[in-house]
């Protein structure tokens, strides 16, 4: 075969257009164009948020689809074609420097997002995200609206939860510290309230707890646990001050299970997120012990009721006595 | 001015100089982005330097700016040369150059202020898409006319690739950029991702690969002074390239909810890509068989030879990572970033640099100012890129395995810190290589020893056929 100009040009275009037919035209003609059960149209503000998302390159780090082999944020729903129905610009993304956000709507209240946009490390100390404060309040609100819509109807349900508990949490905060802690304690199932931390606060465990606290908690609760982290000005209700928690021990003794449950589950409606996905059991117990020993000044670790000692546990005599403090009257 | 735009090879020179300039700009923006991943508050609240804006500037500047622009410059010299003619219209060549570079400049200018269409490699604003398409179309016409007025009857393989590039790009660029919807440049809904990745993979497939192959097929036989090994292999390599490469975009969406048959086609054709790649590489290798020493002794030839090795690596890697089992680990992380760097800077970039230094004396009628600086550039970029591949592959495997085994993205961030530091350090080598090359190019233009190549009408081309 000899290459002639005619063969080169006509042949080259024919082969190329057959590829266009297979890879572009055929899918357009055959792909079903139906919305999925979670689909709803975007509001104007969400759409404007999408435009900001696209033009500022958020998608270079955050993908918007969940795969079958994903575990983290949003893994309750594998992406379906109908989830993207008629979206103005749907960029699935190629990179996850940050988490996938396709189901992030309602995971956090709005004020968490605003704090996060202003300085991502205030809410997530390890984050590599740049600050977006320069966009200004109005644009950050639009971006927040866009993220809170990720998951559409499923996100709306999660947002309903945030909106239901948010006012309750704020009201409890406004009633003063003691009432607030009582409200917070009341949100924990009774079985967890009277549960001591089953693991001793050995030196290694406290060092682990220290690192976990720095990597996850200190932006809001502050380096000394006084609830005065840099994110505080953005958060309502503000984060809990651990240092005066000692007068709110359950039955004058217990605090470990409370801490564990609130860290695992978060406090919906407030900026306290759940850490169930980021931290496994041992890490939550370790950071609970860290908070208890260093900020509260008392740990219930290894107290009764307790089961048999775990195989790895060295002997650890519990010498802490519960602090005796007068409850202040509001 | 008028005299300059009529001067033979002057449009080629404009593209070559622009390509070297884009290399510096593009790598500087890459460096900025790399610093972000080490030190996210380095450029705190400087809007023009926020990661989401610098990354597309980097990607577009190196892909379209450095690699493509340099390879076009080389082609505008070698296509007329192997056809024993002159470019049909040098002023039209300059028109292409202006439209092309204006379109590309929209990147740094507009992305910096947060104006971008966002979809990867489609970020340019609509009017820039129009300018870029017009540039490519003008070039296609110019090339068709150059072929029409040729004095060499036979079409050498480099001409096929160079001509094909512009025919295909003039069509896939508007389709991929959804140019009939100027406001977003995107189709609504999921279908958009099919447009995006059909286009996204034709960029390396039908723009970078044919340009690089064309340049390699020109430089290697010239440097080794041997005839091309096989016309049949050339034909197989060319036609399987356009047939297979245009069908593999779906492998970017293997884990997304697109039709299964599309994924199957993409994976099968991705594996089949080994046919054109091995054919082309074998053809070039066998051409230089026994004369490899000449290739390695020549600074430009060495760059092209190593570019071919990158080609082998990147395509074998690309085929393998299109397999669904592998992609569960490699998708979404720095593995892919390593892969794209050896594609654009390794394969296309090395061949672009080799072609640049090879054709520059013929285009400028001056000897390259310093071959030692060419060698220095080669060393800097080779060390930098090899390190990049190793570091990013390791980081990617760590991330991918972590995610696949239940770790959250957030928890995996500290595991890649040291690799991001190394990557930024290696980036310094690449930026330095780009600057060394630009300086060498400027000094060649101003101080290179004058040199009179044989007239273009009678180039020493017998040995090419």
PDB file of N, CA and C in Angstrom, chain B residues 256-338:
ATOM      1  N   UNK B 256     -17.045   4.861  36.921  1.00  0.00           N
ATOM      2  CA  UNK B 256     -18.184   5.779  36.951  1.00  0.00           C
ATOM      3  C   UNK B 256     -19.368   5.115  36.247  1.00  0.00           C
ATOM      4  N   UNK B 257     -20.576   5.632  36.505  1.00  0.00           N
ATOM      5  CA  UNK B 257     -21.768   4.970  35.947  1.00  0.00           C
ATOM      6  C   UNK B 257     -22.001   5.256  34.462  1.00  0.00           C
ATOM      7  N   UNK B 258     -21.092   4.812  33.598  1.00  0.00           N
ATOM      8  CA  UNK B 258     -21.316   4.923  32.149  1.00  0.00           C
ATOM      9  C   UNK B 258     -21.608   3.522  31.612  1.00  0.00           C
ATOM     10  N   UNK B 259     -22.146   3.427  30.367  1.00  0.00           N
ATOM     11  CA  UNK B 259     -22.533   2.098  29.856  1.00  0.00           C
ATOM     12  C   UNK B 259     -21.362   1.101  29.867  1.00  0.00           C
ATOM     13  N   UNK B 260     -21.684  -0.148  30.215  1.00  0.00           N
ATOM     14  CA  UNK B 260     -20.640  -1.171  30.343  1.00  0.00           C
ATOM     15  C   UNK B 260     -19.951  -1.449  29.013  1.00  0.00           C
ATOM     16  N   UNK B 261     -20.728  -1.387  27.910  1.00  0.00           N
ATOM     17  CA  UNK B 261     -20.093  -1.699  26.617  1.00  0.00           C
ATOM     18  C   UNK B 261     -19.020  -0.674  26.262  1.00  0.00           C
ATOM     19  N   UNK B 262     -19.244   0.560  26.731  1.00  0.00           N
ATOM     20  CA  UNK B 262     -18.261   1.603  26.450  1.00  0.00           C
ATOM     21  C   UNK B 262     -16.975   1.340  27.235  1.00  0.00           C
ATOM     22  N   UNK B 263     -17.156   0.856  28.455  1.00  0.00           N
ATOM     23  CA  UNK B 263     -15.980   0.516  29.264  1.00  0.00           C
ATOM     24  C   UNK B 263     -15.231  -0.644  28.614  1.00  0.00           C
ATOM     25  N   UNK B 264     -16.002  -1.632  28.120  1.00  0.00           N
ATOM     26  CA  UNK B 264     -15.356  -2.804  27.514  1.00  0.00           C
ATOM     27  C   UNK B 264     -14.526  -2.379  26.298  1.00  0.00           C
ATOM     28  N   UNK B 265     -15.123  -1.546  25.446  1.00  0.00           N
ATOM     29  CA  UNK B 265     -14.378  -1.078  24.269  1.00  0.00           C
ATOM     30  C   UNK B 265     -13.112  -0.357  24.710  1.00  0.00           C
ATOM     31  N   UNK B 266     -13.249   0.480  25.721  1.00  0.00           N
ATOM     32  CA  UNK B 266     -12.106   1.289  26.151  1.00  0.00           C
ATOM     33  C   UNK B 266     -10.971   0.416  26.683  1.00  0.00           C
ATOM     34  N   UNK B 267     -11.326  -0.603  27.464  1.00  0.00           N
ATOM     35  CA  UNK B 267     -10.275  -1.446  28.038  1.00  0.00           C
ATOM     36  C   UNK B 267      -9.606  -2.276  26.935  1.00  0.00           C
ATOM     37  N   UNK B 268     -10.435  -2.866  26.069  1.00  0.00           N
ATOM     38  CA  UNK B 268      -9.872  -3.717  25.010  1.00  0.00           C
ATOM     39  C   UNK B 268      -8.951  -2.893  24.115  1.00  0.00           C
ATOM     40  N   UNK B 269      -9.421  -1.722  23.713  1.00  0.00           N
ATOM     41  CA  UNK B 269      -8.596  -0.906  22.817  1.00  0.00           C
ATOM     42  C   UNK B 269      -7.383  -0.323  23.534  1.00  0.00           C
ATOM     43  N   UNK B 270      -7.501  -0.119  24.851  1.00  0.00           N
ATOM     44  CA  UNK B 270      -6.324   0.343  25.591  1.00  0.00           C
ATOM     45  C   UNK B 270      -5.236  -0.723  25.552  1.00  0.00           C
ATOM     46  N   UNK B 271      -5.634  -1.973  25.750  1.00  0.00           N
ATOM     47  CA  UNK B 271      -4.647  -3.048  25.670  1.00  0.00           C
ATOM     48  C   UNK B 271      -4.107  -3.157  24.246  1.00  0.00           C
ATOM     49  N   UNK B 272      -5.015  -3.013  23.268  1.00  0.00           N
ATOM     50  CA  UNK B 272      -4.594  -3.137  21.866  1.00  0.00           C
ATOM     51  C   UNK B 272      -3.655  -2.010  21.457  1.00  0.00           C
ATOM     52  N   UNK B 273      -3.617  -0.933  22.251  1.00  0.00           N
ATOM     53  CA  UNK B 273      -2.693   0.168  21.945  1.00  0.00           C
ATOM     54  C   UNK B 273      -1.240  -0.291  21.912  1.00  0.00           C
ATOM     55  N   UNK B 274      -0.983  -1.451  22.512  1.00  0.00           N
ATOM     56  CA  UNK B 274       0.383  -1.966  22.457  1.00  0.00           C
ATOM     57  C   UNK B 274       0.793  -2.231  21.004  1.00  0.00           C
ATOM     58  N   UNK B 275      -0.186  -2.494  20.133  1.00  0.00           N
ATOM     59  CA  UNK B 275       0.162  -2.772  18.718  1.00  0.00           C
ATOM     60  C   UNK B 275       0.810  -1.557  18.057  1.00  0.00           C
ATOM     61  N   UNK B 276       0.116  -0.403  17.983  1.00  0.00           N
ATOM     62  CA  UNK B 276       0.792   0.722  17.336  1.00  0.00           C
ATOM     63  C   UNK B 276       2.069   1.139  18.061  1.00  0.00           C
ATOM     64  N   UNK B 277       2.062   1.052  19.373  1.00  0.00           N
ATOM     65  CA  UNK B 277       3.235   1.515  20.118  1.00  0.00           C
ATOM     66  C   UNK B 277       4.438   0.625  19.821  1.00  0.00           C
ATOM     67  N   UNK B 278       4.243  -0.691  19.955  1.00  0.00           N
ATOM     68  CA  UNK B 278       5.371  -1.589  19.689  1.00  0.00           C
ATOM     69  C   UNK B 278       5.804  -1.484  18.234  1.00  0.00           C
ATOM     70  N   UNK B 279       4.834  -1.307  17.323  1.00  0.00           N
ATOM     71  CA  UNK B 279       5.178  -1.207  15.901  1.00  0.00           C
ATOM     72  C   UNK B 279       6.069   0.007  15.663  1.00  0.00           C
ATOM     73  N   UNK B 280       5.646   1.137  16.206  1.00  0.00           N
ATOM     74  CA  UNK B 280       6.413   2.375  15.991  1.00  0.00           C
ATOM     75  C   UNK B 280       7.786   2.269  16.635  1.00  0.00           C
ATOM     76  N   UNK B 281       7.802   1.763  17.865  1.00  0.00           N
ATOM     77  CA  UNK B 281       9.082   1.695  18.569  1.00  0.00           C
ATOM     78  C   UNK B 281      10.014   0.707  17.875  1.00  0.00           C
ATOM     79  N   UNK B 282       9.462  -0.442  17.453  1.00  0.00           N
ATOM     80  CA  UNK B 282      10.297  -1.423  16.754  1.00  0.00           C
ATOM     81  C   UNK B 282      10.853  -0.818  15.475  1.00  0.00           C
ATOM     82  N   UNK B 283      10.002  -0.122  14.753  1.00  0.00           N
ATOM     83  CA  UNK B 283      10.424   0.482  13.486  1.00  0.00           C
ATOM     84  C   UNK B 283      11.567   1.473  13.714  1.00  0.00           C
ATOM     85  N   UNK B 284      11.447   2.285  14.754  1.00  0.00           N
ATOM     86  CA  UNK B 284      12.498   3.275  15.034  1.00  0.00           C
ATOM     87  C   UNK B 284      13.758   2.589  15.555  1.00  0.00           C
ATOM     88  N   UNK B 285      13.550   1.611  16.403  1.00  0.00           N
ATOM     89  CA  UNK B 285      14.695   0.893  16.987  1.00  0.00           C
ATOM     90  C   UNK B 285      15.480   0.189  15.896  1.00  0.00           C
ATOM     91  N   UNK B 286      14.743  -0.509  15.006  1.00  0.00           N
ATOM     92  CA  UNK B 286      15.420  -1.271  13.960  1.00  0.00           C
ATOM     93  C   UNK B 286      16.067  -0.329  12.948  1.00  0.00           C
ATOM     94  N   UNK B 287      15.493   0.871  12.812  1.00  0.00           N
ATOM     95  CA  UNK B 287      16.123   1.861  11.938  1.00  0.00           C
ATOM     96  C   UNK B 287      17.514   2.227  12.460  1.00  0.00           C
ATOM     97  N   UNK B 288      17.597   2.330  13.773  1.00  0.00           N
ATOM     98  CA  UNK B 288      18.884   2.757  14.335  1.00  0.00           C
ATOM     99  C   UNK B 288      19.756   1.563  14.740  1.00  0.00           C
ATOM    100  N   UNK B 289      19.319   0.354  14.377  1.00  0.00           N
ATOM    101  CA  UNK B 289      20.069  -0.821  14.810  1.00  0.00           C
ATOM    102  C   UNK B 289      21.519  -0.754  14.331  1.00  0.00           C
ATOM    103  N   UNK B 290      22.422  -0.969  15.245  1.00  0.00           N
ATOM    104  CA  UNK B 290      23.836  -0.924  14.889  1.00  0.00           C
ATOM    105  C   UNK B 290      24.401   0.476  14.858  1.00  0.00           C
ATOM    106  N   UNK B 291      23.511   1.482  14.895  1.00  0.00           N
ATOM    107  CA  UNK B 291      23.985   2.869  14.877  1.00  0.00           C
ATOM    108  C   UNK B 291      23.549   3.617  16.144  1.00  0.00           C
ATOM    109  N   UNK B 292      23.210   2.847  17.166  1.00  0.00           N
ATOM    110  CA  UNK B 292      22.732   3.468  18.396  1.00  0.00           C
ATOM    111  C   UNK B 292      23.735   4.446  18.984  1.00  0.00           C
ATOM    112  N   UNK B 293      25.024   4.162  18.744  1.00  0.00           N
ATOM    113  CA  UNK B 293      26.064   5.041  19.264  1.00  0.00           C
ATOM    114  C   UNK B 293      25.928   6.449  18.726  1.00  0.00           C
ATOM    115  N   UNK B 294      25.588   6.555  17.429  1.00  0.00           N
ATOM    116  CA  UNK B 294      25.408   7.888  16.836  1.00  0.00           C
ATOM    117  C   UNK B 294      24.244   8.621  17.511  1.00  0.00           C
ATOM    118  N   UNK B 295      23.211   7.856  17.820  1.00  0.00           N
ATOM    119  CA  UNK B 295      22.029   8.447  18.441  1.00  0.00           C
ATOM    120  C   UNK B 295      22.386   8.992  19.831  1.00  0.00           C
ATOM    121  N   UNK B 296      23.136   8.205  20.566  1.00  0.00           N
ATOM    122  CA  UNK B 296      23.446   8.614  21.934  1.00  0.00           C
ATOM    123  C   UNK B 296      24.532   9.681  21.981  1.00  0.00           C
ATOM    124  N   UNK B 297      25.373   9.725  20.948  1.00  0.00           N
ATOM    125  CA  UNK B 297      26.437  10.728  20.936  1.00  0.00           C
ATOM    126  C   UNK B 297      25.902  12.103  20.560  1.00  0.00           C
ATOM    127  N   UNK B 298      24.777  12.129  19.889  1.00  0.00           N
ATOM    128  CA  UNK B 298      24.208  13.400  19.443  1.00  0.00           C
ATOM    129  C   UNK B 298      23.259  13.919  20.529  1.00  0.00           C
ATOM    130  N   UNK B 299      23.477  15.131  21.051  1.00  0.00           N
ATOM    131  CA  UNK B 299      22.629  15.612  22.155  1.00  0.00           C
ATOM    132  C   UNK B 299      21.142  15.594  21.814  1.00  0.00           C
ATOM    133  N   UNK B 300      20.810  15.984  20.586  1.00  0.00           N
ATOM    134  CA  UNK B 300      19.393  15.977  20.202  1.00  0.00           C
ATOM    135  C   UNK B 300      18.905  14.548  20.023  1.00  0.00           C
ATOM    136  N   UNK B 301      19.733  13.720  19.390  1.00  0.00           N
ATOM    137  CA  UNK B 301      19.345  12.328  19.165  1.00  0.00           C
ATOM    138  C   UNK B 301      19.121  11.597  20.474  1.00  0.00           C
ATOM    139  N   UNK B 302      19.943  11.932  21.471  1.00  0.00           N
ATOM    140  CA  UNK B 302      19.806  11.274  22.767  1.00  0.00           C
ATOM    141  C   UNK B 302      18.457  11.624  23.397  1.00  0.00           C
ATOM    142  N   UNK B 303      18.062  12.894  23.288  1.00  0.00           N
ATOM    143  CA  UNK B 303      16.767  13.289  23.840  1.00  0.00           C
ATOM    144  C   UNK B 303      15.638  12.504  23.176  1.00  0.00           C
ATOM    145  N   UNK B 304      15.712  12.374  21.852  1.00  0.00           N
ATOM    146  CA  UNK B 304      14.644  11.648  21.155  1.00  0.00           C
ATOM    147  C   UNK B 304      14.676  10.174  21.536  1.00  0.00           C
ATOM    148  N   UNK B 305      15.875   9.602  21.613  1.00  0.00           N
ATOM    149  CA  UNK B 305      15.979   8.177  21.963  1.00  0.00           C
ATOM    150  C   UNK B 305      15.373   7.921  23.337  1.00  0.00           C
ATOM    151  N   UNK B 306      15.676   8.793  24.297  1.00  0.00           N
ATOM    152  CA  UNK B 306      15.112   8.602  25.633  1.00  0.00           C
ATOM    153  C   UNK B 306      13.603   8.870  25.610  1.00  0.00           C
ATOM    154  N   UNK B 307      13.178   9.821  24.766  1.00  0.00           N
ATOM    155  CA  UNK B 307      11.740  10.049  24.599  1.00  0.00           C
ATOM    156  C   UNK B 307      11.018   8.781  24.165  1.00  0.00           C
ATOM    157  N   UNK B 308      11.676   7.997  23.293  1.00  0.00           N
ATOM    158  CA  UNK B 308      11.069   6.734  22.840  1.00  0.00           C
ATOM    159  C   UNK B 308      10.977   5.739  24.000  1.00  0.00           C
ATOM    160  N   UNK B 309      11.984   5.765  24.882  1.00  0.00           N
ATOM    161  CA  UNK B 309      11.909   4.871  26.048  1.00  0.00           C
ATOM    162  C   UNK B 309      10.747   5.286  26.953  1.00  0.00           C
ATOM    163  N   UNK B 310      10.596   6.604  27.135  1.00  0.00           N
ATOM    164  CA  UNK B 310       9.432   7.071  27.908  1.00  0.00           C
ATOM    165  C   UNK B 310       8.139   6.620  27.239  1.00  0.00           C
ATOM    166  N   UNK B 311       8.129   6.648  25.910  1.00  0.00           N
ATOM    167  CA  UNK B 311       6.926   6.229  25.163  1.00  0.00           C
ATOM    168  C   UNK B 311       6.585   4.783  25.511  1.00  0.00           C
ATOM    169  N   UNK B 312       7.606   3.950  25.489  1.00  0.00           N
ATOM    170  CA  UNK B 312       7.393   2.542  25.815  1.00  0.00           C
ATOM    171  C   UNK B 312       6.839   2.416  27.246  1.00  0.00           C
ATOM    172  N   UNK B 313       7.492   3.094  28.175  1.00  0.00           N
ATOM    173  CA  UNK B 313       7.065   3.017  29.572  1.00  0.00           C
ATOM    174  C   UNK B 313       5.639   3.512  29.759  1.00  0.00           C
ATOM    175  N   UNK B 314       5.365   4.679  29.189  1.00  0.00           N
ATOM    176  CA  UNK B 314       4.075   5.308  29.483  1.00  0.00           C
ATOM    177  C   UNK B 314       2.939   4.517  28.857  1.00  0.00           C
ATOM    178  N   UNK B 315       3.160   3.934  27.695  1.00  0.00           N
ATOM    179  CA  UNK B 315       2.047   3.219  27.069  1.00  0.00           C
ATOM    180  C   UNK B 315       1.854   1.851  27.692  1.00  0.00           C
ATOM    181  N   UNK B 316       2.936   1.172  28.059  1.00  0.00           N
ATOM    182  CA  UNK B 316       2.747  -0.105  28.739  1.00  0.00           C
ATOM    183  C   UNK B 316       2.040   0.142  30.074  1.00  0.00           C
ATOM    184  N   UNK B 317       2.485   1.179  30.785  1.00  0.00           N
ATOM    185  CA  UNK B 317       1.826   1.539  32.039  1.00  0.00           C
ATOM    186  C   UNK B 317       0.362   1.882  31.794  1.00  0.00           C
ATOM    187  N   UNK B 318       0.116   2.685  30.742  1.00  0.00           N
ATOM    188  CA  UNK B 318      -1.255   3.114  30.439  1.00  0.00           C
ATOM    189  C   UNK B 318      -2.153   1.935  30.138  1.00  0.00           C
ATOM    190  N   UNK B 319      -1.659   0.989  29.346  1.00  0.00           N
ATOM    191  CA  UNK B 319      -2.479  -0.179  29.021  1.00  0.00           C
ATOM    192  C   UNK B 319      -2.790  -0.961  30.283  1.00  0.00           C
ATOM    193  N   UNK B 320      -1.776  -1.186  31.096  1.00  0.00           N
ATOM    194  CA  UNK B 320      -1.981  -2.005  32.297  1.00  0.00           C
ATOM    195  C   UNK B 320      -2.950  -1.314  33.257  1.00  0.00           C
ATOM    196  N   UNK B 321      -2.790  -0.001  33.423  1.00  0.00           N
ATOM    197  CA  UNK B 321      -3.651   0.654  34.413  1.00  0.00           C
ATOM    198  C   UNK B 321      -5.077   0.855  33.903  1.00  0.00           C
ATOM    199  N   UNK B 322      -5.325   0.491  32.644  1.00  0.00           N
ATOM    200  CA  UNK B 322      -6.715   0.533  32.180  1.00  0.00           C
ATOM    201  C   UNK B 322      -7.476  -0.723  32.602  1.00  0.00           C
ATOM    202  N   UNK B 323      -6.763  -1.709  33.140  1.00  0.00           N
ATOM    203  CA  UNK B 323      -7.455  -2.919  33.598  1.00  0.00           C
ATOM    204  C   UNK B 323      -8.202  -2.605  34.894  1.00  0.00           C
ATOM    205  N   UNK B 324      -9.484  -3.005  34.968  1.00  0.00           N
ATOM    206  CA  UNK B 324     -10.284  -2.608  36.133  1.00  0.00           C
ATOM    207  C   UNK B 324      -9.660  -3.005  37.466  1.00  0.00           C
ATOM    208  N   UNK B 325      -9.072  -4.195  37.539  1.00  0.00           N
ATOM    209  CA  UNK B 325      -8.502  -4.633  38.815  1.00  0.00           C
ATOM    210  C   UNK B 325      -7.369  -3.700  39.264  1.00  0.00           C
ATOM    211  N   UNK B 326      -6.540  -3.306  38.308  1.00  0.00           N
ATOM    212  CA  UNK B 326      -5.410  -2.429  38.639  1.00  0.00           C
ATOM    213  C   UNK B 326      -5.939  -1.047  39.011  1.00  0.00           C
ATOM    214  N   UNK B 327      -6.945  -0.610  38.265  1.00  0.00           N
ATOM    215  CA  UNK B 327      -7.414   0.761  38.446  1.00  0.00           C
ATOM    216  C   UNK B 327      -8.081   1.003  39.797  1.00  0.00           C
ATOM    217  N   UNK B 328      -8.546  -0.062  40.418  1.00  0.00           N
ATOM    218  CA  UNK B 328      -9.100   0.096  41.769  1.00  0.00           C
ATOM    219  C   UNK B 328      -8.084   0.740  42.691  1.00  0.00           C
ATOM    220  N   UNK B 329      -6.825   0.448  42.446  1.00  0.00           N
ATOM    221  CA  UNK B 329      -5.777   1.025  43.289  1.00  0.00           C
ATOM    222  C   UNK B 329      -5.209   2.310  42.686  1.00  0.00           C
ATOM    223  N   UNK B 330      -5.025   2.331  41.371  1.00  0.00           N
ATOM    224  CA  UNK B 330      -4.259   3.441  40.796  1.00  0.00           C
ATOM    225  C   UNK B 330      -5.103   4.677  40.503  1.00  0.00           C
ATOM    226  N   UNK B 331      -6.428   4.548  40.462  1.00  0.00           N
ATOM    227  CA  UNK B 331      -7.243   5.688  40.071  1.00  0.00           C
ATOM    228  C   UNK B 331      -7.297   6.722  41.200  1.00  0.00           C
ATOM    229  N   UNK B 332      -7.434   7.981  40.807  1.00  0.00           N
ATOM    230  CA  UNK B 332      -7.685   9.097  41.735  1.00  0.00           C
ATOM    231  C   UNK B 332      -6.465   9.548  42.535  1.00  0.00           C
ATOM    232  N   UNK B 333      -5.279   8.961  42.328  1.00  0.00           N
ATOM    233  CA  UNK B 333      -4.170   9.362  43.196  1.00  0.00           C
ATOM    234  C   UNK B 333      -2.926   9.720  42.383  1.00  0.00           C
ATOM    235  N   UNK B 334      -1.805   9.891  43.091  1.00  0.00           N
ATOM    236  CA  UNK B 334      -0.606  10.411  42.446  1.00  0.00           C
ATOM    237  C   UNK B 334       0.015   9.456  41.429  1.00  0.00           C
ATOM    238  N   UNK B 335      -0.399   8.200  41.442  1.00  0.00           N
ATOM    239  CA  UNK B 335       0.053   7.278  40.388  1.00  0.00           C
ATOM    240  C   UNK B 335      -0.256   7.897  39.025  1.00  0.00           C
ATOM    241  N   UNK B 336      -1.500   8.374  38.877  1.00  0.00           N
ATOM    242  CA  UNK B 336      -1.936   8.946  37.606  1.00  0.00           C
ATOM    243  C   UNK B 336      -1.135  10.199  37.268  1.00  0.00           C
ATOM    244  N   UNK B 337      -0.786  10.971  38.297  1.00  0.00           N
ATOM    245  CA  UNK B 337      -0.008  12.188  38.055  1.00  0.00           C
ATOM    246  C   UNK B 337       1.373  11.805  37.525  1.00  0.00           C
ATOM    247  N   UNK B 338       1.959  10.745  38.094  1.00  0.00           N
ATOM    248  CA  UNK B 338       3.240  10.254  37.583  1.00  0.00           C
ATOM    249  C   UNK B 338       3.113   9.834  36.130  1.00  0.00           C
TER     250      UNK B 338
END
